[in-house]
Amino acid sequence: MPRRRDLLLGAAAALAAPAAARAADGLRGVAAARGIRFGLAVQGDALVNDPRAAAAVAAEAAVLVPEGGGKWLALRPEEGVYDFSELDAIIAFAARHGQTVRGHTLLWHAAMEDWTLAALKEGAARGRPLLEAHFDRVLAHTALAIRDWDVANEAVADPRDSADLLRKSPWLESLGPDYLDLAFRAARQRDAGLALTYNDYGCEQDTPVDDEKRRRVLALVRGMRDRGVPIDAVGIQGHLRLGDPFSAPKLAAFVRSLRDLGLRVLVTELDMIEDELRSDAAERDARSAALVHAFVSTVLEGGGDAVLCWGVTDPHSWIGREPGYPALVSGLPARPLPLDAEYRRKPMWHALARAFEGRPWP
Ligand code: XIL
């Protein structure tokens, strides 16, 4: 048993240790040293069946978010049936590793079984009780473990598809344009202390589409605030596009506007979409790291307090499983995440560590 004095000396040495030594702890430790929470999206079966993935998640993440386990598709296989198996596996893993869990997502336009879509088509008289029952059951089941839920995901219309503020989601079509107000109020009513987050993509970079998406997301959350609808945070997904320009001042202004509304800001789904995979891996990694560093530093300097990546190791990424996000272009595997296929730390990992430490890149 070490003596108290040794423990104190050990703690002092740890505090004084150079950044490189602390980095041995994983990103969760590097971030925590600066009061930032770092986390990862996870799939329940990988945590249970893949010891290497589980070890990396334990070492790197202070926060877990289910990649699919909190969506209707997982939770609601049939009407009246709730399947919490994947979510519960993630919650149990987090409890064993001193991690918290955030919820994703109570509402989304995608990832629902046909029975859900058919029910929503019947209109508000059917859709509203469906939403209420889901919130009742899911928020009660997860109340002890999950204190932050994405209440709605990607509800704002993509400017490339529509000039409207809200996406033509099955929820919008069933319940009408105040469905988000209703959902956030329903969540607050069921759990007064739960952090209620609105989560979206396309607000990160410097294109006219990003400009318009930022304007719309701000309009949505400002409207909610004005109407007295409870909302606590905005999640900026952070699926960065390597081929698109980035403007720190534009992103900083967006974060500032959200903070001025009294909202917390976090990065929820960080990864890299490599539009141009023609360069070699080292060059792509270097460019990805620089963009990740600039993006994360800007959000943190603006008062953001958490950063989550959408997975930990390249081959497990959703990029490659989805149309439009190829795993292979010009014969080279995509490299969207902080660790490579062998669980080695890539430049992106180090860029994150440096951003957490408030140090420049490279
Ligand atoms: C993705 C998952 O990563 C995939 O495994 C699944 O097939 C589809 O959904 N934005 C989101 C996430 O908010 O929920 C999406 O996750 C990725 C894009």
Short mmCIF file of C-alpha atoms and ligand atoms in Angstrom, two decimals:
data_model
loop_
_atom_site.label_atom_id
_atom_site.label_comp_id
_atom_site.label_asym_id
_atom_site.label_seq_id
_atom_site.Cartn_x
_atom_site.Cartn_y
_atom_site.Cartn_z
CA MET A 1 0.00 0.00 0.00
CA PRO A 2 1.69 3.28 -1.04
CA ARG A 3 1.97 5.92 1.65
CA ARG A 4 -0.03 9.13 1.43
CA ARG A 5 3.11 11.18 0.78
CA ASP A 6 4.02 8.94 -2.17
CA LEU A 7 0.52 9.28 -3.53
CA LEU A 8 0.71 13.06 -3.28
CA LEU A 9 4.10 13.12 -4.95
CA GLY A 10 2.77 10.84 -7.65
CA ALA A 11 -0.18 13.14 -8.25
CA ALA A 12 2.10 16.18 -8.42
CA ALA A 13 4.37 14.41 -10.89
CA ALA A 14 1.40 13.47 -13.04
CA LEU A 15 0.25 17.09 -13.12
CA ALA A 16 3.71 18.28 -14.03
CA ALA A 17 4.30 15.53 -16.60
CA PRO A 18 4.91 16.76 -20.11
CA ALA A 19 2.01 16.47 -22.54
CA ALA A 20 3.62 13.60 -24.39
CA ALA A 21 3.72 11.46 -21.26
CA ARG A 22 0.10 12.19 -20.37
CA ALA A 23 -0.91 11.23 -23.89
CA ALA A 24 -0.12 7.63 -22.91
CA ASP A 25 -3.43 7.77 -21.01
CA GLY A 26 -5.50 8.07 -24.13
CA LEU A 27 -7.45 11.08 -25.33
CA ARG A 28 -9.86 10.86 -22.41
CA GLY A 29 -7.02 11.74 -20.03
CA VAL A 30 -5.54 14.43 -22.23
CA ALA A 31 -8.94 16.10 -22.60
CA ALA A 32 -9.92 15.70 -18.94
CA ALA A 33 -6.75 17.49 -17.85
CA ARG A 34 -8.25 20.56 -19.53
CA GLY A 35 -11.82 20.04 -18.35
CA ILE A 36 -12.95 18.66 -21.71
CA ARG A 37 -14.85 15.42 -22.21
CA PHE A 38 -13.70 13.20 -25.06
CA GLY A 39 -15.84 10.36 -26.32
CA LEU A 40 -16.55 7.82 -29.04
CA ALA A 41 -19.50 6.32 -30.85
CA VAL A 42 -19.64 2.58 -30.26
CA GLN A 43 -21.48 -0.50 -31.40
CA GLY A 44 -22.52 -2.88 -28.67
CA ASP A 45 -21.35 -6.05 -30.43
CA ALA A 46 -17.83 -4.66 -30.98
CA LEU A 47 -17.53 -3.91 -27.26
CA VAL A 48 -18.64 -7.44 -26.42
CA ASN A 49 -16.91 -9.46 -29.17
CA ASP A 50 -13.80 -7.52 -30.17
CA PRO A 51 -11.31 -7.25 -27.31
CA ARG A 52 -9.03 -4.92 -29.23
CA ALA A 53 -11.82 -2.49 -29.98
CA ALA A 54 -13.03 -2.70 -26.39
CA ALA A 55 -9.55 -1.96 -25.03
CA ALA A 56 -9.17 1.05 -27.31
CA VAL A 57 -12.58 2.40 -26.32
CA ALA A 58 -11.75 1.92 -22.64
CA ALA A 59 -8.43 3.72 -22.99
CA GLU A 60 -9.53 6.59 -25.19
CA ALA A 61 -13.10 7.55 -24.24
CA ALA A 62 -14.66 9.21 -21.21
CA VAL A 63 -18.04 9.33 -22.95
CA LEU A 64 -19.76 6.70 -25.10
CA VAL A 65 -22.60 7.25 -27.54
CA PRO A 66 -24.41 4.37 -29.24
CA GLU A 67 -23.81 4.52 -32.99
CA GLY A 68 -27.10 2.77 -33.66
CA GLY A 69 -28.29 1.32 -30.33
CA GLY A 70 -30.35 4.34 -29.33
CA LYS A 71 -32.23 4.75 -32.60
CA TRP A 72 -35.79 3.58 -33.26
CA LEU A 73 -34.48 0.88 -35.59
CA ALA A 74 -32.69 -0.78 -32.67
CA LEU A 75 -35.11 0.03 -29.87
CA ARG A 76 -38.41 -0.57 -31.67
CA PRO A 77 -38.29 -3.73 -33.82
CA GLU A 78 -42.06 -4.12 -33.66
CA GLU A 79 -44.93 -2.11 -32.36
CA GLY A 80 -45.17 -2.50 -28.60
CA VAL A 81 -41.77 -4.22 -28.38
CA TYR A 82 -38.76 -2.48 -26.89
CA ASP A 83 -35.27 -3.94 -27.33
CA PHE A 84 -32.73 -2.31 -25.05
CA SER A 85 -30.11 -5.05 -25.43
CA GLU A 86 -27.50 -3.06 -27.34
CA LEU A 87 -28.01 0.11 -25.34
CA ASP A 88 -27.79 -1.82 -22.08
CA ALA A 89 -24.55 -3.51 -23.20
CA ILE A 90 -23.03 -0.08 -23.87
CA ILE A 91 -24.28 1.30 -20.56
CA ALA A 92 -22.78 -1.70 -18.71
CA PHE A 93 -19.43 -1.29 -20.49
CA ALA A 94 -19.39 2.40 -19.62
CA ALA A 95 -20.11 1.66 -15.97
CA ARG A 96 -17.17 -0.76 -15.84
CA HIS A 97 -14.81 1.80 -17.35
CA GLY A 98 -15.82 4.97 -15.54
CA GLN A 99 -17.44 6.42 -18.64
CA THR A 100 -20.68 8.34 -19.11
CA VAL A 101 -23.14 7.69 -21.94
CA ARG A 102 -24.96 10.19 -24.11
CA GLY A 103 -28.12 9.24 -25.95
CA HIS A 104 -28.55 9.35 -29.74
CA THR A 105 -31.26 9.89 -30.85
CA LEU A 106 -34.88 10.15 -29.74
CA LEU A 107 -36.03 11.47 -33.13
CA TRP A 108 -34.49 11.18 -36.59
CA HIS A 109 -35.91 10.98 -40.10
CA ALA A 110 -34.01 7.73 -40.74
CA ALA A 111 -33.45 4.37 -39.04
CA MET A 112 -37.04 3.36 -38.38
CA GLU A 113 -38.76 0.05 -39.17
CA ASP A 114 -41.58 0.00 -41.72
CA TRP A 115 -44.20 -0.37 -39.00
CA THR A 116 -43.09 2.96 -37.51
CA LEU A 117 -43.19 4.74 -40.87
CA ALA A 118 -46.62 3.27 -41.62
CA ALA A 119 -47.94 4.39 -38.24
CA LEU A 120 -46.60 7.93 -38.73
CA LYS A 121 -48.32 8.11 -42.11
CA GLU A 122 -51.64 7.80 -40.31
CA GLY A 123 -51.19 11.33 -38.95
CA ALA A 124 -50.90 13.10 -35.61
CA ALA A 125 -53.58 11.13 -33.81
CA ARG A 126 -51.35 8.07 -34.21
CA GLY A 127 -47.92 9.74 -34.32
CA ARG A 128 -48.21 11.78 -31.17
CA PRO A 129 -49.01 8.92 -28.77
CA LEU A 130 -46.25 6.92 -30.46
CA LEU A 131 -43.73 9.66 -29.66
CA GLU A 132 -45.06 10.07 -26.12
CA ALA A 133 -44.89 6.34 -25.40
CA HIS A 134 -41.34 6.15 -26.78
CA PHE A 135 -40.19 9.03 -24.60
CA ASP A 136 -41.94 7.51 -21.56
CA ARG A 137 -40.31 4.15 -21.91
CA VAL A 138 -36.87 5.08 -23.22
CA LEU A 139 -36.24 8.00 -20.88
CA ALA A 140 -37.42 5.96 -17.89
CA HIS A 141 -35.23 3.01 -18.87
CA THR A 142 -32.10 5.14 -19.33
CA ALA A 143 -32.72 7.78 -16.65
CA LEU A 144 -29.92 6.63 -14.34
CA ALA A 145 -27.30 6.11 -17.04
CA ILE A 146 -27.95 8.72 -19.71
CA ARG A 147 -28.13 12.35 -18.67
CA ASP A 148 -27.81 13.89 -22.13
CA TRP A 149 -29.94 12.88 -25.12
CA ASP A 150 -30.06 14.08 -28.67
CA VAL A 151 -33.77 14.82 -28.67
CA ALA A 152 -33.72 15.47 -32.40
CA ASN A 153 -31.15 14.78 -35.08
CA GLU A 154 -30.86 16.49 -38.48
CA ALA A 155 -34.32 18.07 -38.37
CA VAL A 156 -33.22 21.15 -40.32
CA ALA A 157 -33.52 20.81 -44.10
CA ASP A 158 -30.32 20.39 -46.10
CA PRO A 159 -30.01 23.56 -48.23
CA ARG A 160 -29.06 21.36 -51.20
CA ASP A 161 -32.48 19.68 -51.04
CA SER A 162 -34.94 22.32 -49.93
CA ALA A 163 -35.50 26.00 -49.21
CA ASP A 164 -37.60 25.17 -46.12
CA LEU A 165 -36.33 25.45 -42.57
CA LEU A 166 -37.35 21.91 -41.61
CA ARG A 167 -36.59 18.66 -43.37
CA LYS A 168 -39.54 16.68 -44.72
CA SER A 169 -39.16 14.09 -42.00
CA PRO A 170 -41.81 11.43 -41.30
CA TRP A 171 -42.15 13.18 -37.93
CA LEU A 172 -42.81 16.57 -39.51
CA GLU A 173 -45.31 15.05 -41.90
CA SER A 174 -47.11 13.19 -39.12
CA LEU A 175 -47.13 15.77 -36.34
CA GLY A 176 -46.75 19.11 -38.13
CA PRO A 177 -44.18 21.91 -37.85
CA ASP A 178 -44.27 22.18 -34.05
CA TYR A 179 -43.14 18.58 -33.55
CA LEU A 180 -39.73 19.68 -32.27
CA ASP A 181 -41.26 21.98 -29.66
CA LEU A 182 -43.47 19.11 -28.62
CA ALA A 183 -40.57 16.67 -28.43
CA PHE A 184 -38.27 18.89 -26.38
CA ARG A 185 -41.14 19.75 -24.03
CA ALA A 186 -42.04 16.08 -23.72
CA ALA A 187 -38.44 15.23 -22.79
CA ARG A 188 -38.20 17.99 -20.17
CA GLN A 189 -41.55 17.01 -18.71
CA ARG A 190 -40.39 13.43 -18.21
CA ASP A 191 -36.96 14.27 -16.79
CA ALA A 192 -36.41 17.81 -15.58
CA GLY A 193 -32.64 17.42 -15.15
CA LEU A 194 -31.89 15.77 -18.49
CA ALA A 195 -29.69 17.77 -20.89
CA LEU A 196 -31.64 18.22 -24.12
CA THR A 197 -29.52 18.46 -27.25
CA TYR A 198 -30.30 19.36 -30.85
CA ASN A 199 -27.77 17.67 -33.18
CA ASP A 200 -26.99 18.41 -36.84
CA TYR A 201 -24.41 18.29 -39.63
CA GLY A 202 -23.23 20.70 -42.29
CA CYS A 203 -22.43 23.64 -39.98
CA GLU A 204 -18.68 23.09 -39.90
CA GLN A 205 -17.05 24.46 -43.01
CA ASP A 206 -16.82 27.41 -45.36
CA THR A 207 -19.19 26.75 -48.25
CA PRO A 208 -22.42 28.56 -49.15
CA VAL A 209 -24.32 25.41 -48.10
CA ASP A 210 -22.67 25.46 -44.67
CA ASP A 211 -23.41 29.21 -44.35
CA GLU A 212 -27.09 28.59 -45.00
CA LYS A 213 -27.24 25.53 -42.75
CA ARG A 214 -25.72 27.51 -39.86
CA ARG A 215 -28.30 30.24 -40.45
CA ARG A 216 -31.13 27.69 -40.35
CA VAL A 217 -29.90 25.86 -37.24
CA LEU A 218 -29.54 29.20 -35.45
CA ALA A 219 -33.03 30.22 -36.57
CA LEU A 220 -34.43 26.95 -35.25
CA VAL A 221 -32.85 27.10 -31.81
CA ARG A 222 -33.42 30.86 -31.44
CA GLY A 223 -37.09 30.29 -32.24
CA MET A 224 -37.27 27.54 -29.64
CA ARG A 225 -35.66 29.82 -27.07
CA ASP A 226 -38.11 32.63 -27.96
CA ARG A 227 -41.06 30.30 -27.53
CA GLY A 228 -39.79 29.07 -24.18
CA VAL A 229 -39.11 25.57 -25.48
CA PRO A 230 -36.51 23.80 -23.31
CA ILE A 231 -33.18 23.14 -25.03
CA ASP A 232 -29.74 22.96 -23.44
CA ALA A 233 -27.17 22.19 -26.09
CA VAL A 234 -26.38 22.01 -29.77
CA GLY A 235 -24.31 19.15 -31.15
CA ILE A 236 -22.18 19.97 -34.17
CA GLN A 237 -21.67 16.59 -35.79
CA GLY A 238 -18.29 17.31 -37.37
CA HIS A 239 -18.26 14.98 -40.36
CA LEU A 240 -15.52 17.10 -41.91
CA ARG A 241 -14.90 17.12 -45.64
CA LEU A 242 -11.23 17.22 -46.51
CA GLY A 243 -11.89 18.84 -49.89
CA ASP A 244 -13.94 21.76 -48.51
CA PRO A 245 -12.53 25.01 -47.18
CA PHE A 246 -12.66 25.88 -43.47
CA SER A 247 -13.07 29.28 -41.85
CA ALA A 248 -12.28 29.55 -38.15
CA PRO A 249 -13.96 32.99 -37.89
CA LYS A 250 -17.22 31.70 -39.39
CA LEU A 251 -17.33 28.66 -37.13
CA ALA A 252 -16.36 30.79 -34.12
CA ALA A 253 -19.20 33.21 -34.85
CA PHE A 254 -21.66 30.31 -35.03
CA VAL A 255 -20.45 28.86 -31.72
CA ARG A 256 -20.60 32.33 -30.14
CA SER A 257 -24.19 32.82 -31.31
CA LEU A 258 -25.18 29.49 -29.75
CA ARG A 259 -23.37 30.31 -26.51
CA ASP A 260 -25.07 33.73 -26.45
CA LEU A 261 -28.39 31.90 -26.47
CA GLY A 262 -27.24 30.13 -23.30
CA LEU A 263 -26.64 26.82 -25.08
CA ARG A 264 -23.81 24.37 -24.51
CA VAL A 265 -21.94 23.35 -27.63
CA LEU A 266 -20.29 20.01 -28.31
CA VAL A 267 -18.83 18.11 -31.24
CA THR A 268 -20.75 14.87 -31.50
CA GLU A 269 -19.64 12.83 -34.55
CA LEU A 270 -16.19 13.91 -35.63
CA ASP A 271 -14.54 12.11 -38.54
CA MET A 272 -13.04 12.88 -41.95
CA ILE A 273 -14.66 12.40 -45.33
CA GLU A 274 -11.77 12.30 -47.76
CA ASP A 275 -13.20 13.67 -50.97
CA GLU A 276 -9.87 13.37 -52.72
CA LEU A 277 -8.12 10.12 -52.02
CA ARG A 278 -5.58 10.53 -54.75
CA SER A 279 -2.71 11.56 -52.51
CA ASP A 280 -0.85 9.00 -50.41
CA ALA A 281 -1.89 8.09 -46.88
CA ALA A 282 0.75 10.24 -45.17
CA GLU A 283 -0.26 13.35 -47.06
CA ARG A 284 -3.98 12.74 -46.44
CA ASP A 285 -3.30 12.15 -42.75
CA ALA A 286 -1.37 15.40 -42.50
CA ARG A 287 -4.17 17.37 -44.14
CA SER A 288 -6.83 15.66 -42.02
CA ALA A 289 -4.92 16.36 -38.83
CA ALA A 290 -4.55 20.04 -39.64
CA LEU A 291 -8.27 20.41 -40.37
CA VAL A 292 -9.31 18.46 -37.26
CA HIS A 293 -7.00 20.59 -35.12
CA ALA A 294 -8.36 23.86 -36.54
CA PHE A 295 -11.98 22.72 -36.22
CA VAL A 296 -11.74 21.33 -32.68
CA SER A 297 -9.63 24.23 -31.42
CA THR A 298 -12.18 26.71 -32.74
CA VAL A 299 -15.09 24.97 -31.02
CA LEU A 300 -13.19 24.63 -27.73
CA GLU A 301 -11.95 28.23 -27.78
CA GLY A 302 -15.56 29.29 -28.30
CA GLY A 303 -16.61 27.44 -25.14
CA GLY A 304 -17.39 23.95 -26.44
CA ASP A 305 -16.91 21.38 -23.71
CA ALA A 306 -17.01 17.92 -25.29
CA VAL A 307 -15.75 16.23 -28.45
CA LEU A 308 -16.85 12.80 -29.65
CA CYS A 309 -15.54 10.93 -32.68
CA TRP A 310 -17.88 8.71 -34.70
CA GLY A 311 -15.85 5.57 -34.01
CA VAL A 312 -12.25 4.95 -33.03
CA THR A 313 -10.54 2.92 -35.74
CA ASP A 314 -10.67 3.45 -39.51
CA PRO A 315 -12.07 0.08 -40.68
CA HIS A 316 -15.01 0.32 -38.25
CA SER A 317 -16.16 3.69 -39.57
CA TRP A 318 -19.61 4.16 -41.08
CA ILE A 319 -17.74 5.84 -43.94
CA GLY A 320 -17.42 3.00 -46.38
CA ARG A 321 -20.71 1.42 -45.38
CA GLU A 322 -22.85 4.26 -46.73
CA PRO A 323 -23.47 5.27 -50.33
CA GLY A 324 -21.63 8.49 -51.12
CA TYR A 325 -18.97 7.81 -48.47
CA PRO A 326 -16.68 5.29 -50.15
CA ALA A 327 -14.33 2.98 -48.27
CA LEU A 328 -12.01 2.85 -51.26
CA VAL A 329 -11.30 5.55 -53.79
CA SER A 330 -8.42 5.22 -56.22
CA GLY A 331 -7.67 1.94 -54.47
CA LEU A 332 -6.81 3.50 -51.09
CA PRO A 333 -8.71 2.70 -47.88
CA ALA A 334 -10.45 5.63 -46.19
CA ARG A 335 -8.76 7.01 -43.06
CA PRO A 336 -11.54 8.87 -41.23
CA LEU A 337 -10.72 8.23 -37.54
CA PRO A 338 -7.96 8.76 -34.93
CA LEU A 339 -6.62 5.16 -34.93
CA ASP A 340 -5.66 3.10 -37.98
CA ALA A 341 -6.59 -0.51 -38.72
CA GLU A 342 -3.81 -1.69 -36.39
CA TYR A 343 -4.97 0.63 -33.60
CA ARG A 344 -1.92 2.86 -34.07
CA ARG A 345 -2.33 6.54 -33.30
CA LYS A 346 -2.57 8.57 -36.50
CA PRO A 347 -1.76 12.26 -36.89
CA MET A 348 -5.47 12.91 -36.23
CA TRP A 349 -5.07 11.45 -32.73
CA HIS A 350 -2.16 13.79 -32.04
CA ALA A 351 -4.03 16.74 -33.54
CA LEU A 352 -6.89 16.09 -31.11
CA ALA A 353 -4.48 15.83 -28.18
CA ARG A 354 -2.86 19.12 -29.12
CA ALA A 355 -6.21 20.84 -29.56
CA PHE A 356 -7.25 19.64 -26.09
CA GLU A 357 -4.00 20.96 -24.66
CA GLY A 358 -4.47 24.32 -26.35
CA ARG A 359 -1.26 23.84 -28.30
CA PRO A 360 -0.76 24.71 -31.98
CA TRP A 361 -0.46 22.21 -34.81
CA PRO A 362 1.92 20.77 -35.81
C1 XIL B 1 -24.91 6.15 -38.99
C2 XIL B 1 -24.19 4.94 -38.41
O1 XIL B 1 -22.87 5.23 -38.20
C3 XIL B 1 -24.35 3.79 -39.35
O2 XIL B 1 -23.79 2.63 -38.79
C4 XIL B 1 -25.82 3.57 -39.67
O3 XIL B 1 -25.93 2.62 -40.63
C5 XIL B 1 -26.46 4.84 -40.18
O4 XIL B 1 -26.24 5.87 -39.26
N1 XIL B 1 -25.24 11.22 -38.79
C6 XIL B 1 -25.80 10.68 -37.65
C7 XIL B 1 -25.56 9.29 -37.30
O5 XIL B 1 -26.40 11.43 -36.86
O6 XIL B 1 -26.64 8.71 -36.60
C8 XIL B 1 -25.24 8.47 -38.51
O7 XIL B 1 -24.85 7.18 -38.04
C9 XIL B 1 -24.15 9.10 -39.31
C10 XIL B 1 -24.55 10.46 -39.78
#
